[in-house]
Amino acid sequence: MQLYYHPLYSDLILAERHRFPIQKYKLLKTEIENLGVSAIHFQEPKKVTVSQLALCHSQRYIDDFLNGTLSDKAIKKMGFPYSQQLVERILLSIGASIQAAEAAFSHDLTFNLSGGYHHAYSDFGSGFCIFNDLAIAAAHLINTEQADTVLIFDCDVHQGDGTAQITQNHNQIITCSIHCEQNFPLNKQESTYDFALPAKTADDEYLATLEQALDFCVRIHNPDIILYNAGADIYTKDELGLFNISLNGVYERDLFVLNFCKQHQIPLMCALGGGYQRNLSSLINVHKQLFKAAIDL
């Protein structure tokens, strides 16, 4: 397996009580190394290009973000204070998802230790998501004829609304979102397939839905690659999630997705997705289930 990471992932300067747990990336990398994953598996990403961003985003929005001319309202909706540091970080993180997606064809299983920016729309950022990395990676693979059909399998607790909006007229990109019906965003978009589960959904119902959804999408669409948003915010103690999924339930979810792709010989690229706990060690432990599952394959 290959993992894409850059120190800038955790280098953003945020207010002390900011909701986003920016330190989780470097702490998670250390925990993954402690699991026995050696340094040779980690790759340093290259920045996404403007032409790659333009596969899914309007030129005006791209220019405004890169040039620092976004409105105060747009910056507030984005969720991060604007800085050159933010620009560098997001360009590297989007680039990592593209590179990881490309590498999955030769390495079978790859990871971006960031990404899963599914609330980013074609012309604005939202919910800590500025550009939509998985949509861009999917469009890039199709544009460069590396793939004919791409499945974006989104298991973050929140609906992949930006992903649905961006890909609504792109019939080679299949989007499947398994999310909490009562959670953010208030106004949902229409994915190719939406599985909206009620608040307090627990392991058995969630895992049964997951297994049926993935099997259905693969049987119907036969994707060349799956891009997986492995959000940790389905966990019962997540502060922005409303599900009652145990830590073992998170592990079983990730193990099923990874094993399914291995059994069906489908390249898989995984993005980290959301996860929101003030207790960082607890949060890291939830994200770590994905990598424990990879080692246990």
mmCIF file of C-alpha atoms in Angstrom:
data_model
loop_
_atom_site.group_PDB
_atom_site.id
_atom_site.type_symbol
_atom_site.label_atom_id
_atom_site.label_comp_id
_atom_site.label_asym_id
_atom_site.label_seq_id
_atom_site.Cartn_x
_atom_site.Cartn_y
_atom_site.Cartn_z
ATOM 1 C CA MET A 1 0.000 0.000 0.000
ATOM 2 C CA GLN A 2 0.994 3.629 -0.450
ATOM 3 C CA LEU A 3 0.143 6.533 1.846
ATOM 4 C CA TYR A 4 0.304 10.208 0.857
ATOM 5 C CA TYR A 5 1.092 12.734 3.573
ATOM 6 C CA HIS A 6 2.595 16.195 3.978
ATOM 7 C CA PRO A 7 3.506 18.013 7.229
ATOM 8 C CA LEU A 8 1.451 20.996 6.041
ATOM 9 C CA TYR A 9 -1.691 18.935 6.677
ATOM 10 C CA SER A 10 -1.404 19.882 10.362
ATOM 11 C CA ASP A 11 0.435 23.190 10.021
ATOM 12 C CA LEU A 12 -2.576 25.475 9.666
ATOM 13 C CA ILE A 13 -2.822 28.127 12.372
ATOM 14 C CA LEU A 14 -6.369 28.181 13.766
ATOM 15 C CA ALA A 15 -8.027 29.879 16.723
ATOM 16 C CA GLU A 16 -7.645 27.952 19.986
ATOM 17 C CA ARG A 17 -11.284 26.780 20.102
ATOM 18 C CA HIS A 18 -11.672 26.242 16.372
ATOM 19 C CA ARG A 19 -13.946 23.290 15.622
ATOM 20 C CA PHE A 20 -11.586 21.602 13.158
ATOM 21 C CA PRO A 21 -9.024 19.202 14.754
ATOM 22 C CA ILE A 22 -6.098 20.276 12.593
ATOM 23 C CA GLN A 23 -3.471 18.405 14.656
ATOM 24 C CA LYS A 24 -5.013 15.008 13.929
ATOM 25 C CA TYR A 25 -3.041 14.407 10.735
ATOM 26 C CA LYS A 26 0.478 14.413 12.150
ATOM 27 C CA LEU A 27 -0.669 12.499 15.242
ATOM 28 C CA LEU A 28 -2.336 9.875 13.053
ATOM 29 C CA LYS A 29 0.802 9.469 10.937
ATOM 30 C CA THR A 30 2.761 8.674 14.119
ATOM 31 C CA GLU A 31 0.124 6.139 15.173
ATOM 32 C CA ILE A 32 0.222 4.473 11.750
ATOM 33 C CA GLU A 33 4.009 4.189 12.029
ATOM 34 C CA ASN A 34 3.510 2.650 15.489
ATOM 35 C CA LEU A 35 1.318 -0.002 13.848
ATOM 36 C CA GLY A 36 4.402 -1.093 11.907
ATOM 37 C CA VAL A 37 3.941 0.759 8.616
ATOM 38 C CA SER A 38 7.453 1.747 7.535
ATOM 39 C CA ALA A 39 8.564 5.063 6.094
ATOM 40 C CA ILE A 40 8.974 3.599 2.604
ATOM 41 C CA HIS A 41 5.184 3.425 2.272
ATOM 42 C CA PHE A 42 4.770 7.192 2.727
ATOM 43 C CA GLN A 43 4.863 9.448 -0.320
ATOM 44 C CA GLU A 44 5.060 13.255 -0.383
ATOM 45 C CA PRO A 45 2.368 14.695 -2.658
ATOM 46 C CA LYS A 46 2.711 17.225 -5.451
ATOM 47 C CA LYS A 47 0.325 20.146 -5.789
ATOM 48 C CA VAL A 48 -2.809 19.882 -7.883
ATOM 49 C CA THR A 49 -2.685 22.001 -11.054
ATOM 50 C CA VAL A 50 -5.156 24.751 -11.927
ATOM 51 C CA SER A 51 -6.288 22.761 -14.963
ATOM 52 C CA GLN A 52 -7.045 19.785 -12.720
ATOM 53 C CA LEU A 53 -9.058 21.976 -10.341
ATOM 54 C CA ALA A 54 -10.973 23.299 -13.364
ATOM 55 C CA LEU A 55 -12.252 19.799 -14.118
ATOM 56 C CA CYS A 56 -14.760 20.312 -11.276
ATOM 57 C CA HIS A 57 -14.651 23.967 -10.221
ATOM 58 C CA SER A 58 -15.441 27.274 -11.869
ATOM 59 C CA GLN A 59 -12.450 29.333 -13.006
ATOM 60 C CA ARG A 60 -13.691 32.373 -11.105
ATOM 61 C CA TYR A 61 -13.864 30.459 -7.824
ATOM 62 C CA ILE A 62 -10.413 28.954 -8.395
ATOM 63 C CA ASP A 63 -8.941 32.384 -9.165
ATOM 64 C CA ASP A 64 -10.613 34.020 -6.161
ATOM 65 C CA PHE A 65 -9.250 31.377 -3.808
ATOM 66 C CA LEU A 66 -5.729 31.369 -5.218
ATOM 67 C CA ASN A 67 -5.527 35.180 -5.430
ATOM 68 C CA GLY A 68 -7.091 35.882 -2.030
ATOM 69 C CA THR A 69 -10.105 37.722 -3.443
ATOM 70 C CA LEU A 70 -12.878 35.623 -1.873
ATOM 71 C CA SER A 71 -15.597 37.576 -0.096
ATOM 72 C CA ASP A 72 -15.797 37.508 3.706
ATOM 73 C CA LYS A 73 -19.048 35.564 3.367
ATOM 74 C CA ALA A 74 -17.381 32.938 1.169
ATOM 75 C CA ILE A 75 -14.487 32.577 3.618
ATOM 76 C CA LYS A 76 -16.878 32.168 6.546
ATOM 77 C CA LYS A 77 -18.841 29.474 4.684
ATOM 78 C CA MET A 78 -15.582 27.687 3.903
ATOM 79 C CA GLY A 79 -14.864 27.351 7.629
ATOM 80 C CA PHE A 80 -11.165 28.298 7.676
ATOM 81 C CA PRO A 81 -9.505 31.722 7.930
ATOM 82 C CA TYR A 82 -7.854 32.598 4.638
ATOM 83 C CA SER A 83 -4.048 32.470 4.456
ATOM 84 C CA GLN A 84 -1.304 31.534 2.022
ATOM 85 C CA GLN A 85 -0.636 28.585 4.304
ATOM 86 C CA LEU A 86 -4.198 27.393 3.667
ATOM 87 C CA VAL A 87 -3.682 27.688 -0.097
ATOM 88 C CA GLU A 88 -0.496 25.588 0.025
ATOM 89 C CA ARG A 89 -2.116 23.000 2.273
ATOM 90 C CA ILE A 90 -5.210 22.513 0.123
ATOM 91 C CA LEU A 91 -3.247 22.309 -3.146
ATOM 92 C CA LEU A 92 -1.039 19.574 -1.681
ATOM 93 C CA SER A 93 -3.974 17.665 -0.194
ATOM 94 C CA ILE A 94 -5.960 17.692 -3.452
ATOM 95 C CA GLY A 95 -2.831 16.671 -5.333
ATOM 96 C CA ALA A 96 -2.377 13.781 -2.900
ATOM 97 C CA SER A 97 -5.837 12.408 -3.652
ATOM 98 C CA ILE A 98 -5.158 12.540 -7.397
ATOM 99 C CA GLN A 99 -1.791 10.820 -7.026
ATOM 100 C CA ALA A 100 -3.189 8.209 -4.638
ATOM 101 C CA ALA A 101 -6.022 7.470 -7.077
ATOM 102 C CA GLU A 102 -3.551 7.000 -9.928
ATOM 103 C CA ALA A 103 -1.274 4.837 -7.778
ATOM 104 C CA ALA A 104 -4.156 2.548 -6.778
ATOM 105 C CA PHE A 105 -4.036 0.949 -10.234
ATOM 106 C CA SER A 106 -0.537 -0.387 -9.551
ATOM 107 C CA HIS A 107 -0.644 -0.708 -5.738
ATOM 108 C CA ASP A 108 -4.287 -1.851 -5.321
ATOM 109 C CA LEU A 109 -4.721 0.060 -2.044
ATOM 110 C CA THR A 110 -3.694 3.670 -1.402
ATOM 111 C CA PHE A 111 -4.457 6.364 1.158
ATOM 112 C CA ASN A 112 -4.454 10.120 1.434
ATOM 113 C CA LEU A 113 -3.978 11.021 5.098
ATOM 114 C CA SER A 114 -6.324 13.932 4.447
ATOM 115 C CA GLY A 115 -9.032 14.505 1.834
ATOM 116 C CA GLY A 116 -12.673 13.561 1.606
ATOM 117 C CA TYR A 117 -13.694 17.185 0.962
ATOM 118 C CA HIS A 118 -17.219 16.336 -0.092
ATOM 119 C CA HIS A 119 -18.970 19.592 0.893
ATOM 120 C CA ALA A 120 -17.056 21.621 -1.713
ATOM 121 C CA TYR A 121 -19.345 22.684 -4.582
ATOM 122 C CA SER A 122 -18.284 23.699 -8.067
ATOM 123 C CA ASP A 123 -18.234 27.405 -7.194
ATOM 124 C CA PHE A 124 -17.894 27.666 -3.414
ATOM 125 C CA GLY A 125 -16.401 25.946 -0.371
ATOM 126 C CA SER A 126 -18.405 24.729 2.608
ATOM 127 C CA GLY A 127 -17.988 22.792 5.853
ATOM 128 C CA PHE A 128 -14.157 22.806 5.941
ATOM 129 C CA CYS A 129 -14.056 21.709 2.282
ATOM 130 C CA ILE A 130 -12.581 24.082 -0.318
ATOM 131 C CA PHE A 131 -12.043 21.973 -3.437
ATOM 132 C CA ASN A 132 -13.621 18.545 -3.902
ATOM 133 C CA ASP A 133 -10.659 16.168 -4.044
ATOM 134 C CA LEU A 134 -12.501 12.928 -4.815
ATOM 135 C CA ALA A 135 -14.598 14.475 -7.576
ATOM 136 C CA ILE A 136 -11.451 16.014 -9.078
ATOM 137 C CA ALA A 137 -9.548 12.725 -8.820
ATOM 138 C CA ALA A 138 -12.431 10.869 -10.489
ATOM 139 C CA ALA A 139 -12.718 13.426 -13.287
ATOM 140 C CA HIS A 140 -8.927 13.362 -13.791
ATOM 141 C CA LEU A 141 -8.855 9.566 -14.116
ATOM 142 C CA ILE A 142 -11.621 9.702 -16.716
ATOM 143 C CA ASN A 143 -10.144 12.710 -18.526
ATOM 144 C CA THR A 144 -6.763 10.977 -18.851
ATOM 145 C CA GLU A 145 -8.438 7.680 -19.856
ATOM 146 C CA GLN A 146 -7.058 5.821 -16.845
ATOM 147 C CA ALA A 147 -10.633 4.834 -15.940
ATOM 148 C CA ASP A 148 -13.955 4.623 -17.692
ATOM 149 C CA THR A 149 -16.184 4.390 -14.603
ATOM 150 C CA VAL A 150 -15.349 5.636 -11.093
ATOM 151 C CA LEU A 151 -17.364 4.969 -7.936
ATOM 152 C CA ILE A 152 -17.121 7.529 -5.142
ATOM 153 C CA PHE A 153 -18.252 5.597 -2.062
ATOM 154 C CA ASP A 154 -18.893 8.123 0.694
ATOM 155 C CA CYS A 155 -19.274 6.831 4.249
ATOM 156 C CA ASP A 156 -18.803 10.109 6.114
ATOM 157 C CA VAL A 157 -21.741 10.729 8.495
ATOM 158 C CA HIS A 158 -22.669 13.825 6.471
ATOM 159 C CA GLN A 159 -24.063 13.638 2.952
ATOM 160 C CA GLY A 160 -21.599 14.245 0.122
ATOM 161 C CA ASP A 161 -23.659 17.172 -1.147
ATOM 162 C CA GLY A 162 -20.887 18.959 -3.024
ATOM 163 C CA THR A 163 -19.811 15.743 -4.697
ATOM 164 C CA ALA A 164 -23.387 15.099 -5.828
ATOM 165 C CA GLN A 165 -23.728 18.629 -7.231
ATOM 166 C CA ILE A 166 -20.418 18.565 -9.108
ATOM 167 C CA THR A 167 -20.970 15.147 -10.682
ATOM 168 C CA GLN A 168 -24.696 15.410 -11.436
ATOM 169 C CA ASN A 169 -24.113 15.573 -15.197
ATOM 170 C CA HIS A 170 -21.107 13.255 -15.285
ATOM 171 C CA ASN A 171 -22.503 9.792 -15.924
ATOM 172 C CA GLN A 172 -19.099 8.086 -15.684
ATOM 173 C CA ILE A 173 -18.785 9.108 -12.024
ATOM 174 C CA ILE A 174 -21.123 7.133 -9.746
ATOM 175 C CA THR A 175 -21.737 8.628 -6.318
ATOM 176 C CA CYS A 176 -23.037 6.678 -3.331
ATOM 177 C CA SER A 177 -23.530 8.414 0.023
ATOM 178 C CA ILE A 178 -24.409 6.583 3.250
ATOM 179 C CA HIS A 179 -25.154 9.288 5.795
ATOM 180 C CA CYS A 180 -27.313 10.486 8.681
ATOM 181 C CA GLU A 181 -30.608 11.886 7.430
ATOM 182 C CA GLN A 182 -30.926 14.472 10.221
ATOM 183 C CA ASN A 183 -27.356 15.766 10.025
ATOM 184 C CA PHE A 184 -25.624 18.558 8.085
ATOM 185 C CA PRO A 185 -26.174 19.659 5.367
ATOM 186 C CA LEU A 186 -29.757 20.775 5.865
ATOM 187 C CA ASN A 187 -30.424 20.841 2.117
ATOM 188 C CA LYS A 188 -29.295 17.531 0.657
ATOM 189 C CA GLN A 189 -28.334 17.060 -2.990
ATOM 190 C CA GLU A 190 -29.087 14.025 -5.128
ATOM 191 C CA SER A 191 -26.261 11.505 -5.371
ATOM 192 C CA THR A 192 -26.533 8.623 -7.807
ATOM 193 C CA TYR A 193 -27.513 6.626 -4.726
ATOM 194 C CA ASP A 194 -28.331 8.007 -1.281
ATOM 195 C CA PHE A 195 -28.761 5.831 1.790
ATOM 196 C CA ALA A 196 -30.073 8.210 4.450
ATOM 197 C CA LEU A 197 -30.148 6.456 7.807
ATOM 198 C CA PRO A 198 -31.877 7.846 10.916
ATOM 199 C CA ALA A 199 -30.073 9.324 13.918
ATOM 200 C CA LYS A 200 -28.980 6.720 16.486
ATOM 201 C CA THR A 201 -28.423 4.051 13.815
ATOM 202 C CA ALA A 202 -26.263 1.320 15.381
ATOM 203 C CA ASP A 203 -23.781 -1.247 14.051
ATOM 204 C CA ASP A 204 -26.051 -3.969 12.676
ATOM 205 C CA GLU A 205 -28.299 -1.744 10.571
ATOM 206 C CA TYR A 206 -25.404 0.386 9.391
ATOM 207 C CA LEU A 207 -23.206 -2.530 8.335
ATOM 208 C CA ALA A 208 -26.092 -4.301 6.584
ATOM 209 C CA THR A 209 -26.812 -1.121 4.592
ATOM 210 C CA LEU A 210 -23.128 -0.672 3.785
ATOM 211 C CA GLU A 211 -22.729 -4.205 2.468
ATOM 212 C CA GLN A 212 -25.868 -4.041 0.324
ATOM 213 C CA ALA A 213 -24.974 -0.601 -1.046
ATOM 214 C CA LEU A 214 -21.421 -1.465 -2.079
ATOM 215 C CA ASP A 215 -22.403 -4.810 -3.589
ATOM 216 C CA PHE A 216 -25.234 -3.155 -5.544
ATOM 217 C CA CYS A 217 -23.062 -0.322 -6.895
ATOM 218 C CA VAL A 218 -20.351 -2.699 -8.058
ATOM 219 C CA ARG A 219 -22.767 -5.174 -9.662
ATOM 220 C CA ILE A 220 -24.653 -2.452 -11.524
ATOM 221 C CA HIS A 221 -21.749 -0.215 -12.567
ATOM 222 C CA ASN A 222 -18.609 -2.390 -12.552
ATOM 223 C CA PRO A 223 -16.301 0.510 -11.609
ATOM 224 C CA ASP A 224 -12.630 0.520 -12.614
ATOM 225 C CA ILE A 225 -11.706 2.053 -9.238
ATOM 226 C CA ILE A 226 -13.409 3.031 -5.977
ATOM 227 C CA LEU A 227 -12.635 6.267 -4.146
ATOM 228 C CA TYR A 228 -13.645 5.754 -0.520
ATOM 229 C CA ASN A 229 -14.412 8.539 1.956
ATOM 230 C CA ALA A 230 -13.775 6.788 5.286
ATOM 231 C CA GLY A 231 -15.217 9.413 7.640
ATOM 232 C CA ALA A 232 -14.554 8.714 11.326
ATOM 233 C CA ASP A 233 -17.575 10.796 12.302
ATOM 234 C CA ILE A 234 -19.969 7.826 12.211
ATOM 235 C CA TYR A 235 -18.519 6.887 15.633
ATOM 236 C CA THR A 236 -20.952 7.167 18.546
ATOM 237 C CA LYS A 237 -18.782 9.665 20.478
ATOM 238 C CA ASP A 238 -18.235 11.999 17.541
ATOM 239 C CA GLU A 239 -19.352 15.501 18.484
ATOM 240 C CA LEU A 240 -20.783 16.304 15.037
ATOM 241 C CA GLY A 241 -22.204 12.861 14.280
ATOM 242 C CA LEU A 242 -25.550 11.418 15.340
ATOM 243 C CA PHE A 243 -24.981 7.697 14.821
ATOM 244 C CA ASN A 244 -24.415 5.083 17.540
ATOM 245 C CA ILE A 245 -21.648 3.167 15.768
ATOM 246 C CA SER A 246 -19.135 1.446 18.054
ATOM 247 C CA LEU A 247 -15.377 1.546 17.537
ATOM 248 C CA ASN A 248 -15.548 -2.062 16.370
ATOM 249 C CA GLY A 249 -18.352 -1.038 13.987
ATOM 250 C CA VAL A 250 -16.008 1.506 12.382
ATOM 251 C CA TYR A 251 -13.344 -1.201 12.050
ATOM 252 C CA GLU A 252 -15.858 -3.654 10.539
ATOM 253 C CA ARG A 253 -16.999 -1.014 8.040
ATOM 254 C CA ASP A 254 -13.463 -0.302 6.876
ATOM 255 C CA LEU A 255 -12.481 -3.967 6.809
ATOM 256 C CA PHE A 256 -15.530 -4.830 4.709
ATOM 257 C CA VAL A 257 -14.808 -2.123 2.116
ATOM 258 C CA LEU A 258 -11.109 -2.998 1.893
ATOM 259 C CA ASN A 259 -11.746 -6.740 1.746
ATOM 260 C CA PHE A 260 -14.572 -6.366 -0.797
ATOM 261 C CA CYS A 261 -12.288 -4.462 -3.153
ATOM 262 C CA LYS A 262 -9.495 -6.983 -2.642
ATOM 263 C CA GLN A 263 -11.815 -9.921 -3.357
ATOM 264 C CA HIS A 264 -13.235 -8.236 -6.471
ATOM 265 C CA GLN A 265 -9.795 -6.968 -7.594
ATOM 266 C CA ILE A 266 -10.941 -3.343 -7.676
ATOM 267 C CA PRO A 267 -8.284 -0.671 -7.033
ATOM 268 C CA LEU A 268 -9.175 1.325 -3.908
ATOM 269 C CA MET A 269 -8.113 4.794 -2.845
ATOM 270 C CA CYS A 270 -9.091 5.917 0.668
ATOM 271 C CA ALA A 271 -9.477 9.472 1.969
ATOM 272 C CA LEU A 272 -9.652 10.276 5.677
ATOM 273 C CA GLY A 273 -12.914 12.241 5.778
ATOM 274 C CA GLY A 274 -14.430 13.887 8.845
ATOM 275 C CA GLY A 275 -13.949 13.228 12.538
ATOM 276 C CA TYR A 276 -14.696 15.681 15.329
ATOM 277 C CA GLN A 277 -13.731 15.079 18.948
ATOM 278 C CA ARG A 278 -12.007 17.492 21.309
ATOM 279 C CA ASN A 279 -10.222 14.451 22.721
ATOM 280 C CA LEU A 280 -7.618 14.034 19.997
ATOM 281 C CA SER A 281 -6.300 10.661 21.140
ATOM 282 C CA SER A 282 -9.828 9.253 21.000
ATOM 283 C CA LEU A 283 -10.348 10.753 17.539
ATOM 284 C CA ILE A 284 -7.052 9.363 16.243
ATOM 285 C CA ASN A 285 -8.069 5.929 17.498
ATOM 286 C CA VAL A 286 -11.211 6.045 15.341
ATOM 287 C CA HIS A 287 -9.319 7.096 12.196
ATOM 288 C CA LYS A 288 -6.725 4.412 12.992
ATOM 289 C CA GLN A 289 -9.293 1.645 12.449
ATOM 290 C CA LEU A 290 -8.910 2.121 8.690
ATOM 291 C CA PHE A 291 -5.206 1.359 8.860
ATOM 292 C CA LYS A 292 -5.656 -1.509 11.313
ATOM 293 C CA ALA A 293 -8.087 -2.996 8.794
ATOM 294 C CA ALA A 294 -5.519 -2.575 6.007
ATOM 295 C CA ILE A 295 -2.871 -4.396 8.041
ATOM 296 C CA ASP A 296 -5.353 -7.152 8.929
ATOM 297 C CA LEU A 297 -6.358 -7.820 5.311
#
